[in-house]
Short mmCIF file of C-alpha atoms in Angstrom, two decimals:
data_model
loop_
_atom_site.label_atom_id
_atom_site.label_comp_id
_atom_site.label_asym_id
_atom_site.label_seq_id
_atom_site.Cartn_x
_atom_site.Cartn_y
_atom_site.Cartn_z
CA UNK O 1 60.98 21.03 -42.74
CA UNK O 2 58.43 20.79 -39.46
CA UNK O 3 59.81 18.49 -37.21
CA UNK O 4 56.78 18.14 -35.40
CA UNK O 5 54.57 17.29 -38.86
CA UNK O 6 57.66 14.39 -39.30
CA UNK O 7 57.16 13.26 -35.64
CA UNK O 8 53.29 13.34 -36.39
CA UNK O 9 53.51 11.21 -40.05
CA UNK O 10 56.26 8.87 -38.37
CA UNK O 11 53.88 7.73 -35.36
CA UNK O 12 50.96 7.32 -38.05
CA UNK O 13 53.40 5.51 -40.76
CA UNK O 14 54.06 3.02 -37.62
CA UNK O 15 50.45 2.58 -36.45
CA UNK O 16 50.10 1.16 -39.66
CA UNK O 17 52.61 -0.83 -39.99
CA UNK O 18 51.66 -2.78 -36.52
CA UNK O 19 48.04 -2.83 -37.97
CA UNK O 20 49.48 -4.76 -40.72
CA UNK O 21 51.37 -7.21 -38.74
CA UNK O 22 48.51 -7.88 -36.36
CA UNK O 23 46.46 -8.54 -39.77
CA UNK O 24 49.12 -10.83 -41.24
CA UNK O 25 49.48 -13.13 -38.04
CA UNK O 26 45.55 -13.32 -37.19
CA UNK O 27 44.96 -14.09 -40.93
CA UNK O 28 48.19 -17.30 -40.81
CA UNK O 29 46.07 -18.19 -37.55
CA UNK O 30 43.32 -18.96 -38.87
CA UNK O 31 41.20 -16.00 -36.92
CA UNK O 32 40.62 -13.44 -39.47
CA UNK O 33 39.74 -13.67 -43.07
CA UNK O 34 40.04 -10.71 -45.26
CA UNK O 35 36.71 -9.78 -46.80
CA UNK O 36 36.11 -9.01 -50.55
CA UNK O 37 33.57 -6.38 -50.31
CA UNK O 38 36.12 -3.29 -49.09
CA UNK O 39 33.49 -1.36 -47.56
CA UNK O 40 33.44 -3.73 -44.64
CA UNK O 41 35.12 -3.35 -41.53
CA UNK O 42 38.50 -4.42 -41.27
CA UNK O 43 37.84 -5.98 -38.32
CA UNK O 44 35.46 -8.64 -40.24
CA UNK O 45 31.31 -9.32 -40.32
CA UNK O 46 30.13 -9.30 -36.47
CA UNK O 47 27.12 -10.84 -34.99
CA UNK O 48 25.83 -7.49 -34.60
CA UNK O 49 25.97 -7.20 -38.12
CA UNK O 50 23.92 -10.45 -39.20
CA UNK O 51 20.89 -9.08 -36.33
CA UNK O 52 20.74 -6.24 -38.21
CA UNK O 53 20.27 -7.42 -41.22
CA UNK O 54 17.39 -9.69 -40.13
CA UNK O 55 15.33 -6.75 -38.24
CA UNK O 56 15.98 -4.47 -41.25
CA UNK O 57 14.30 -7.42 -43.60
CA UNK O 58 11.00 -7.60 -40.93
CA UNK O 59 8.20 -5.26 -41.94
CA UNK O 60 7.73 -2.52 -39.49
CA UNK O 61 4.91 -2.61 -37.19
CA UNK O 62 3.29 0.46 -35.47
CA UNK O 63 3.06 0.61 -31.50
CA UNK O 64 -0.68 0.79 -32.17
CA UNK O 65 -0.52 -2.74 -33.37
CA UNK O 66 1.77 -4.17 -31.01
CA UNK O 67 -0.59 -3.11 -28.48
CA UNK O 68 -3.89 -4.35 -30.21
CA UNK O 69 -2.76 -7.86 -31.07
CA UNK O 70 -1.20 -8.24 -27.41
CA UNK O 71 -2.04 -11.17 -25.39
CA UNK O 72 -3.93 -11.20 -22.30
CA UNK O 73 -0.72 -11.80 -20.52
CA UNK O 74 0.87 -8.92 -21.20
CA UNK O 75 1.29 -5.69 -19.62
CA UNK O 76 2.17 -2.26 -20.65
CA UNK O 77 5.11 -0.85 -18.72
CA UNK O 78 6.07 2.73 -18.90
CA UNK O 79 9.64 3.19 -20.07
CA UNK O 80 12.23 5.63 -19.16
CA UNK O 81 12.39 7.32 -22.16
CA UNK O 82 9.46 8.08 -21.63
CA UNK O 83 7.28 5.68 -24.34
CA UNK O 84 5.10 2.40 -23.79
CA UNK O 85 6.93 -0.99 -24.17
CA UNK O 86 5.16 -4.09 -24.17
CA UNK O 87 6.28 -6.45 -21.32
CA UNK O 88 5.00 -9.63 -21.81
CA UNK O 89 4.55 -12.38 -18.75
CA UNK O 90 5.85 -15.95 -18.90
CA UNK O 91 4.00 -18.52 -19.74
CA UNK O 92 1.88 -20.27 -16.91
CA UNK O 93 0.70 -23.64 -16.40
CA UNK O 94 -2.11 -25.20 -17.40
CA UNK O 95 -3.70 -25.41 -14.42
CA UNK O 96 -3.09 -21.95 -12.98
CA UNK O 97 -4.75 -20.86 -16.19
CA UNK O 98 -7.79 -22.80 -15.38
CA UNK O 99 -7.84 -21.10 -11.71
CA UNK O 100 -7.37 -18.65 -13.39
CA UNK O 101 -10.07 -18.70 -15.07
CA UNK O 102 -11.97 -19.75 -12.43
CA UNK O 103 -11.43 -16.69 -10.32
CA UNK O 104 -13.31 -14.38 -13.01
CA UNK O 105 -16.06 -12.74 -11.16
CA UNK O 106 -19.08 -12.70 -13.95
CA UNK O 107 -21.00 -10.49 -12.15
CA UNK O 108 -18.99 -6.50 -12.17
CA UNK O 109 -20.95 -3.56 -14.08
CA UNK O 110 -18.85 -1.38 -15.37
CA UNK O 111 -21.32 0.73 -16.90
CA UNK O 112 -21.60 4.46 -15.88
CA UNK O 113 -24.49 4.93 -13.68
CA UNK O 114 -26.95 8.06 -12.46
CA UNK O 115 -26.38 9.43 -8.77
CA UNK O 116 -29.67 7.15 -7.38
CA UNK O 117 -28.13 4.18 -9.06
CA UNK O 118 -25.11 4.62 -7.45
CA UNK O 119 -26.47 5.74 -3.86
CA UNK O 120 -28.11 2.68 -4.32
CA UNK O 121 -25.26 0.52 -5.04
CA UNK O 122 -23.28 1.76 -2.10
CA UNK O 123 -26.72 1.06 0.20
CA UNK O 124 -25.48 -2.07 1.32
CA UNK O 125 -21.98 -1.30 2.54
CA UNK O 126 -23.42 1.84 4.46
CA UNK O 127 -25.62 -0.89 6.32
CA UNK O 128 -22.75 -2.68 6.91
CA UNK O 129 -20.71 -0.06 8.39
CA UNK O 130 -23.37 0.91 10.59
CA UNK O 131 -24.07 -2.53 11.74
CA UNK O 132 -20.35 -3.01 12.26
CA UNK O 133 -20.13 0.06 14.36
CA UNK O 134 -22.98 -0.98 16.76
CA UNK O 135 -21.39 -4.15 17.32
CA UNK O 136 -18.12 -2.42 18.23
CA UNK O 137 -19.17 -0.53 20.58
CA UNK O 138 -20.74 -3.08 22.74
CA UNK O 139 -17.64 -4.92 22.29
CA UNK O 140 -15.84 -2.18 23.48
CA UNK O 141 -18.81 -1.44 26.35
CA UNK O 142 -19.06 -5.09 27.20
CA UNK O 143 -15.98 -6.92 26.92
CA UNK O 144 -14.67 -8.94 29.77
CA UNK O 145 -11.07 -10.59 29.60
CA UNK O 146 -11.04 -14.14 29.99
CA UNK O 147 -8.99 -15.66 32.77
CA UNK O 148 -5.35 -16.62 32.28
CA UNK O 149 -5.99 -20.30 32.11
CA UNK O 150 -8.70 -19.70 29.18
CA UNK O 151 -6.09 -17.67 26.83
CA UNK O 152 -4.39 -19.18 24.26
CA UNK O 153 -1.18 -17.97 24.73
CA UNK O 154 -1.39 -17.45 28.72
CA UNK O 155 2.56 -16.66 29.00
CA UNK O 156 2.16 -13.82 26.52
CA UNK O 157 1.20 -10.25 27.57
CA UNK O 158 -2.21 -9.42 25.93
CA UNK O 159 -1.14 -6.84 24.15
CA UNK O 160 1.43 -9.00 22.14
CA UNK O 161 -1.25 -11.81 21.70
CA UNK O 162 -3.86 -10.02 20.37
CA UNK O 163 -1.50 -8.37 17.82
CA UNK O 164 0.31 -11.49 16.70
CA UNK O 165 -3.40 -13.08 16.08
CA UNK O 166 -4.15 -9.85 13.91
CA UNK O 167 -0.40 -10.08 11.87
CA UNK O 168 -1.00 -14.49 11.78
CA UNK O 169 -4.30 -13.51 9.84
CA UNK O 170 -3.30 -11.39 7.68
CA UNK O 171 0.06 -13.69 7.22
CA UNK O 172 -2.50 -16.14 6.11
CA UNK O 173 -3.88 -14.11 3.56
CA UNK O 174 -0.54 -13.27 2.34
CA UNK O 175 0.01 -16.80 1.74
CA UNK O 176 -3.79 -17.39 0.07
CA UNK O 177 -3.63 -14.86 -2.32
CA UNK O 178 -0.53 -17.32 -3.50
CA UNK O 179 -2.60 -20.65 -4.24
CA UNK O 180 -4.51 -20.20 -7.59
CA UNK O 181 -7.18 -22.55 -6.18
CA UNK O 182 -8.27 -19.50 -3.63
CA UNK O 183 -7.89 -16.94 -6.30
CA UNK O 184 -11.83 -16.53 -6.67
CA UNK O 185 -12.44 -16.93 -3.06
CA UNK O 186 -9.86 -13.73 -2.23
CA UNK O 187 -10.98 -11.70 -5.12
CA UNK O 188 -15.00 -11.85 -3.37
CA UNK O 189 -14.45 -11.14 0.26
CA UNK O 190 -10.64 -10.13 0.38
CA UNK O 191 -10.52 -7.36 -2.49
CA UNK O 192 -12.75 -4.25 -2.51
CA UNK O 193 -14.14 -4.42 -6.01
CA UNK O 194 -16.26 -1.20 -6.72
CA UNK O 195 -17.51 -2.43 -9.75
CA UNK O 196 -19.10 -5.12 -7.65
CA UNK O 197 -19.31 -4.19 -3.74
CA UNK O 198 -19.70 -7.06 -1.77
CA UNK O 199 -20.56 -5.97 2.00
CA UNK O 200 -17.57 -9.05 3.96
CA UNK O 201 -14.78 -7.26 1.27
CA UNK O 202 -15.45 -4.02 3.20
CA UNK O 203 -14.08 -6.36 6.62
CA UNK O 204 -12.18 -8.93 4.35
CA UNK O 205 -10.22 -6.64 2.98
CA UNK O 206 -8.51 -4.95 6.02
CA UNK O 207 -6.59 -8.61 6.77
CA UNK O 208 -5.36 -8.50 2.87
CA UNK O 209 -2.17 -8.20 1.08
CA UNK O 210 -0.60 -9.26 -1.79
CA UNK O 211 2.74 -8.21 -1.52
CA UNK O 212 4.96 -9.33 1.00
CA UNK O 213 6.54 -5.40 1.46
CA UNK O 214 3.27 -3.76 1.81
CA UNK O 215 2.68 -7.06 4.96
CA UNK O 216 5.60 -6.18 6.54
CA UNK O 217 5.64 -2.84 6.61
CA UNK O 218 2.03 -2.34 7.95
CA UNK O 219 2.60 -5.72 10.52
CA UNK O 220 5.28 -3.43 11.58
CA UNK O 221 3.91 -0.34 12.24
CA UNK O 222 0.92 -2.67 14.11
CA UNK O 223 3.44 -4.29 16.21
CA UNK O 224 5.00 -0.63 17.37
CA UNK O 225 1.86 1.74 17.99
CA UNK O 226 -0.84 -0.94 18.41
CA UNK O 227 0.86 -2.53 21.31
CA UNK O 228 0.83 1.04 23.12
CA UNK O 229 -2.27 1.68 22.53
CA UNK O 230 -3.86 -1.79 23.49
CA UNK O 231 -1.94 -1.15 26.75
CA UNK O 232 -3.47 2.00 27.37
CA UNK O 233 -7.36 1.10 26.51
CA UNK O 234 -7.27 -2.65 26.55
CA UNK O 235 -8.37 -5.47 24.06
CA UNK O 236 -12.18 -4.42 23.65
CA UNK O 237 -11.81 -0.79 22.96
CA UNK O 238 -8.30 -1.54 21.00
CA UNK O 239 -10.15 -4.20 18.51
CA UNK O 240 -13.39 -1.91 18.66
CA UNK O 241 -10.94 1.17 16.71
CA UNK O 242 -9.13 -1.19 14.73
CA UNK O 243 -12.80 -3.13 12.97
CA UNK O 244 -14.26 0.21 12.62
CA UNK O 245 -11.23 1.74 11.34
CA UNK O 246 -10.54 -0.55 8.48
CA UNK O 247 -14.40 -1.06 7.71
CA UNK O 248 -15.19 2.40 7.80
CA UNK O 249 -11.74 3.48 5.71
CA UNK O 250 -12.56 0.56 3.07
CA UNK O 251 -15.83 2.50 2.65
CA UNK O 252 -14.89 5.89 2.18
CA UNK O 253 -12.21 4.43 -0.33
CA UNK O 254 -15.15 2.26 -2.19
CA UNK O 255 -17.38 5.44 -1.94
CA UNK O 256 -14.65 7.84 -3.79
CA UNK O 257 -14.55 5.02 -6.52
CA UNK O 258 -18.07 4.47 -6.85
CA UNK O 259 -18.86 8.37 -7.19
CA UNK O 260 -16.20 9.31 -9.38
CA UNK O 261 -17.28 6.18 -11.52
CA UNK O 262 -13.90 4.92 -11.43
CA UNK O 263 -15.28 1.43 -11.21
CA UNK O 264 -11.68 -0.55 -12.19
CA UNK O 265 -9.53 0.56 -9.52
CA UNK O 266 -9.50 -2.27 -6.71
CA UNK O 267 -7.82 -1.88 -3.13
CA UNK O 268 -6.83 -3.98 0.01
CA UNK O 269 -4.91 -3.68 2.46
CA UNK O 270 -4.92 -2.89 6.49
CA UNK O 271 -3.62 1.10 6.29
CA UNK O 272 -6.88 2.47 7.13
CA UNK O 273 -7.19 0.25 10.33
CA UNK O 274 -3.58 1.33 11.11
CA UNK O 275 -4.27 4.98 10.84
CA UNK O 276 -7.17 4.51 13.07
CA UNK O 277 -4.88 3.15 15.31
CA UNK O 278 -2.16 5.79 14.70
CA UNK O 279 -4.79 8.68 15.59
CA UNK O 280 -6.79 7.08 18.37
CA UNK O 281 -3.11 6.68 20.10
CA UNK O 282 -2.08 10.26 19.25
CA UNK O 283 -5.35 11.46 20.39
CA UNK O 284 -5.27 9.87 23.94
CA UNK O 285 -1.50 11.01 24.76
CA UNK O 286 -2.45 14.54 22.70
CA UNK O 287 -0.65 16.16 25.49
CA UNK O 288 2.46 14.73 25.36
CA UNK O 289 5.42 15.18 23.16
CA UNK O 290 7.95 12.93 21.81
CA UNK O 291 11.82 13.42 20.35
CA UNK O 292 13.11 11.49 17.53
CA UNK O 293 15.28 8.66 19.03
CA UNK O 294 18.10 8.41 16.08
CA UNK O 295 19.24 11.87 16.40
CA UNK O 296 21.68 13.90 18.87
CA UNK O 297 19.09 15.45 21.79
CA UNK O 298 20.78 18.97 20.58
CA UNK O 299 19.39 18.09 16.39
CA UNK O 300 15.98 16.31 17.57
CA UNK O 301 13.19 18.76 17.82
CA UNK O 302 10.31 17.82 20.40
CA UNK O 303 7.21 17.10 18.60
CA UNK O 304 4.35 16.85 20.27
CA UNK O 305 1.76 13.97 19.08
CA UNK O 306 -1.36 16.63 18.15
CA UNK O 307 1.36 18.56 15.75
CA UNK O 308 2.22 14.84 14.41
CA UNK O 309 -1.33 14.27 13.87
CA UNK O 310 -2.15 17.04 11.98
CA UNK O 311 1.30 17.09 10.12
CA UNK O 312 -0.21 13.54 9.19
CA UNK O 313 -3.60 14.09 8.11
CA UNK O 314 -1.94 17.20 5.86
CA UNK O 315 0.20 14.99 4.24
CA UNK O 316 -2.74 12.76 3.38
CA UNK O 317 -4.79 15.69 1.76
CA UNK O 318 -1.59 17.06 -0.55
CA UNK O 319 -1.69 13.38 -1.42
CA UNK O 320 -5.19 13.76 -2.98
CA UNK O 321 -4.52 17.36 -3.79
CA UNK O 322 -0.98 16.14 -6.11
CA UNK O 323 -3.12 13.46 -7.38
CA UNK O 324 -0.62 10.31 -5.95
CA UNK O 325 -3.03 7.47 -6.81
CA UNK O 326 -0.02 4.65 -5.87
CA UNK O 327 -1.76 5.31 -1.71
CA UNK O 328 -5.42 5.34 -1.26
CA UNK O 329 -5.39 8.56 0.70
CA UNK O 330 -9.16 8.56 1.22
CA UNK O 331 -8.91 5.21 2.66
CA UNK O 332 -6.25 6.96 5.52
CA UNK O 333 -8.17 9.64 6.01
CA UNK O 334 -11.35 7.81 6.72
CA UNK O 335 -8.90 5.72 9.24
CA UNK O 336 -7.70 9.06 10.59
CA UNK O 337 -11.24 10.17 10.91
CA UNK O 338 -12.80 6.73 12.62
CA UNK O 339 -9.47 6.25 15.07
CA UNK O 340 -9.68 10.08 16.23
CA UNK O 341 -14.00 9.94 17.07
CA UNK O 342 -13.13 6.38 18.72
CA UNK O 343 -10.48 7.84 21.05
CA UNK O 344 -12.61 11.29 21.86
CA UNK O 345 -15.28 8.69 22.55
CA UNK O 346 -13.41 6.73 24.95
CA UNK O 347 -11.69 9.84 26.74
CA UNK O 348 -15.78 11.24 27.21
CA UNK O 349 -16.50 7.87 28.35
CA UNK O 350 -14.08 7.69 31.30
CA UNK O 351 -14.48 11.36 32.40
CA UNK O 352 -18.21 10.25 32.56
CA UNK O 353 -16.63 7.62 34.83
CA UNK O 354 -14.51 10.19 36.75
CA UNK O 355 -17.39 11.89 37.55
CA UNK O 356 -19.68 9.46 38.88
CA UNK O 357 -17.15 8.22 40.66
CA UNK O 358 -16.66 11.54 42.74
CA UNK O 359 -20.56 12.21 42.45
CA UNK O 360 -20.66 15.18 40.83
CA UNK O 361 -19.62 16.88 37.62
CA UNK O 362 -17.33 19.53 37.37
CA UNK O 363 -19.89 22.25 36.21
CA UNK O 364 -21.87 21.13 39.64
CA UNK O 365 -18.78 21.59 41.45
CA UNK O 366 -18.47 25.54 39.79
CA UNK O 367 -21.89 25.94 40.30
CA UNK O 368 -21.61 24.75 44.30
CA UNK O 369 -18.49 27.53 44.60
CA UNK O 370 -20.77 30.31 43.23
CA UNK O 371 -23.78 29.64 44.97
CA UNK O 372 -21.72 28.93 48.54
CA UNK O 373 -19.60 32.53 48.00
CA UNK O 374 -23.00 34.05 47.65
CA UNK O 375 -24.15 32.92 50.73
CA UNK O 376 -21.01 33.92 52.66
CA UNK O 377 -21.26 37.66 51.00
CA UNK O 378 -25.07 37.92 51.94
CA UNK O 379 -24.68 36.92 55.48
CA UNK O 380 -21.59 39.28 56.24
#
């Protein structure tokens, strides 16, 4: 006889005999109750099984339909494996639904358009960007600080009050777009709506978020670079960058949309004034380099602020080449663009400066050298 078969049909004849006895004393319990039907589990009818049998009793009902007798509430949400799944919102009150209501805009044409129709719906905003630049640069040609007593914060450095106004603005709008009464107000002037340009969205827009990460992250890159760089050209030519920047970004990003006749796709947000401010400061210290703070001076490579820039701008364009559409990359690069003619601008301005100071220009000073070494070889 195999022992090991006897060990084997022992240790199974014994499984079942403490199967039994578990059975026996949760049936004298009163927690188990041996079912007729023998097909059943032995371990009784679960809840499991009774859900079952209701979903297997409902008719079936396509995706298609799911989706086409969906409520205005609900969204479709892309799900891992890879299919749609309806997620739908909670109820809201009644009044948010009448703000709600409210903040429809009757007015958007979503119907595809010629070129000259759509040339002529962007007409307005390019007037407005031009206008906007004039008036920046007399700002920034004109601008006179005020005297200590006339600030509003006189203890603070300028620097850190004129970016805490800019982050207390847009903190406001934060908090606006969060009060269903303003709804209709924000979605005119704070939300770039190519379906419906409206010239103040191109400047409202630039002070606007609606989520509290995309604020924070933006105040914070504000806080970091635009203090440096109001420091180093002061509060008229530092506000003159950052108006044009986000106006002029806003309307390369509402041009791509309006040409491409992608008339649904709304945007916000004060990146592009931020990446004017992020190139006009890489632009005036172009000749200096910078190490990554975080890492051993042995590991961090020295990185000069032009190779940022264009590592920057690069990473923009693969953006648009990959076909991200989560960032409006046009909107950067039209900040990239505006903050890198604004600091070139500035820089030709104060060489002017430099020269009229000393009386001459440089090319005068080149031409004085040649003309006086003639002189000298002609007379010797």
């Amino acid at each position: 006889m195999d022992e090991d078969a006897a060990i084997m049909r022992r240790i199974e004849e014994e499984e079942r005999e403490s199967d039994a006895e578990l059975l026996a004393n949760a049936e004298r319990i009163g927690i188990y109750k041996p079912q007729e039907n023998s097909e059943t589990s032995k371990h009784g009818r679960s809840g499991l099984d009774a859900i079952r049998e209701h979903y297997e009793k409902q008719p079936i009902k396509s995706q298609a339909d799911e989706i086409r007798n969906a409520s205005p509430d609900s969204a479709m949400i892309q799900h891992p494996s890879g299919r749609a799944v309806l997620a739908r919102r909670s109820e809201s009150a009644e009044w948010v639904k009448r703000y709600k209501e409210k903040a429809k805009l009757d007015d958007m044409d979503f119907s595809e358009v010629a070129w000259p129709t759509k040339v002529k719906r962007l007409l307005p905003s390019t007037i407005f960007v031009l206008a906007v630049i004039w008036f920046c640069v007399l700002l920034a040609q004109n601008y006179v600080p005020p005297p200590k007593q006339a600030r509003l914060w006189p203890d603070m450095p300028p620097a850190a009050a004129t970016i805490t106004t800019i982050i207390l603005i847009n903190a406001t709008a934060v908090v606006l777009w969060r009060v269903p009464p303003m709804w209709r107000f924000m979605n005119k002037f704070f939300l770039i709506i190519p379906a419906r340009p409206r010239i103040w969205s191109l400047l409202g827009n630039t002070f606007s978020h609606q989520s509290p990460a995309h604020f924070f992250g933006n105040m914070l890159v504000l806080w970091f670079i635009g203090t440096r760089l109001h420091d180093d050209i002061g509060r008229g030519n530092f506000l003159a960058i950052y108006l044009v920047g986000g106006v002029f970004a806003s309307y390369v990003s509402l041009c791509r949309f309006v040409l491409t006749s992608n008339l649904i796709t709304t945007s916000l947000g004060a990146s592009g004034a931020l990446t004017a401010v992020l190139a006009a400061w890489c632009t005036i210290h172009s000749g200096e380099q910078f190490r990554i703070r975080f890492l051993p001076p042995e590991l961090g490579p020295i990185i000069s602020l032009n190779l940022l820039l264009i590592v920057l701008v690069a990473a923009e364009i693969m953006g648009i080449i990959r076909g991200y559409r989560r960032i409006d990359h046009w909107a950067h690069l039209g900040g990239y663009v505006s903050g890198f003619a604004g600091a070139q601008a500035l820089k030709y301005r104060a060489r002017k400066k430099r020269e009229a100071a000393q009386g001459t220009t440089p090319m005068q000073e080149d031409m004085r050298r040649v003309v006086g070494t003639r002189r000298i070889g002609g007379s010797s």
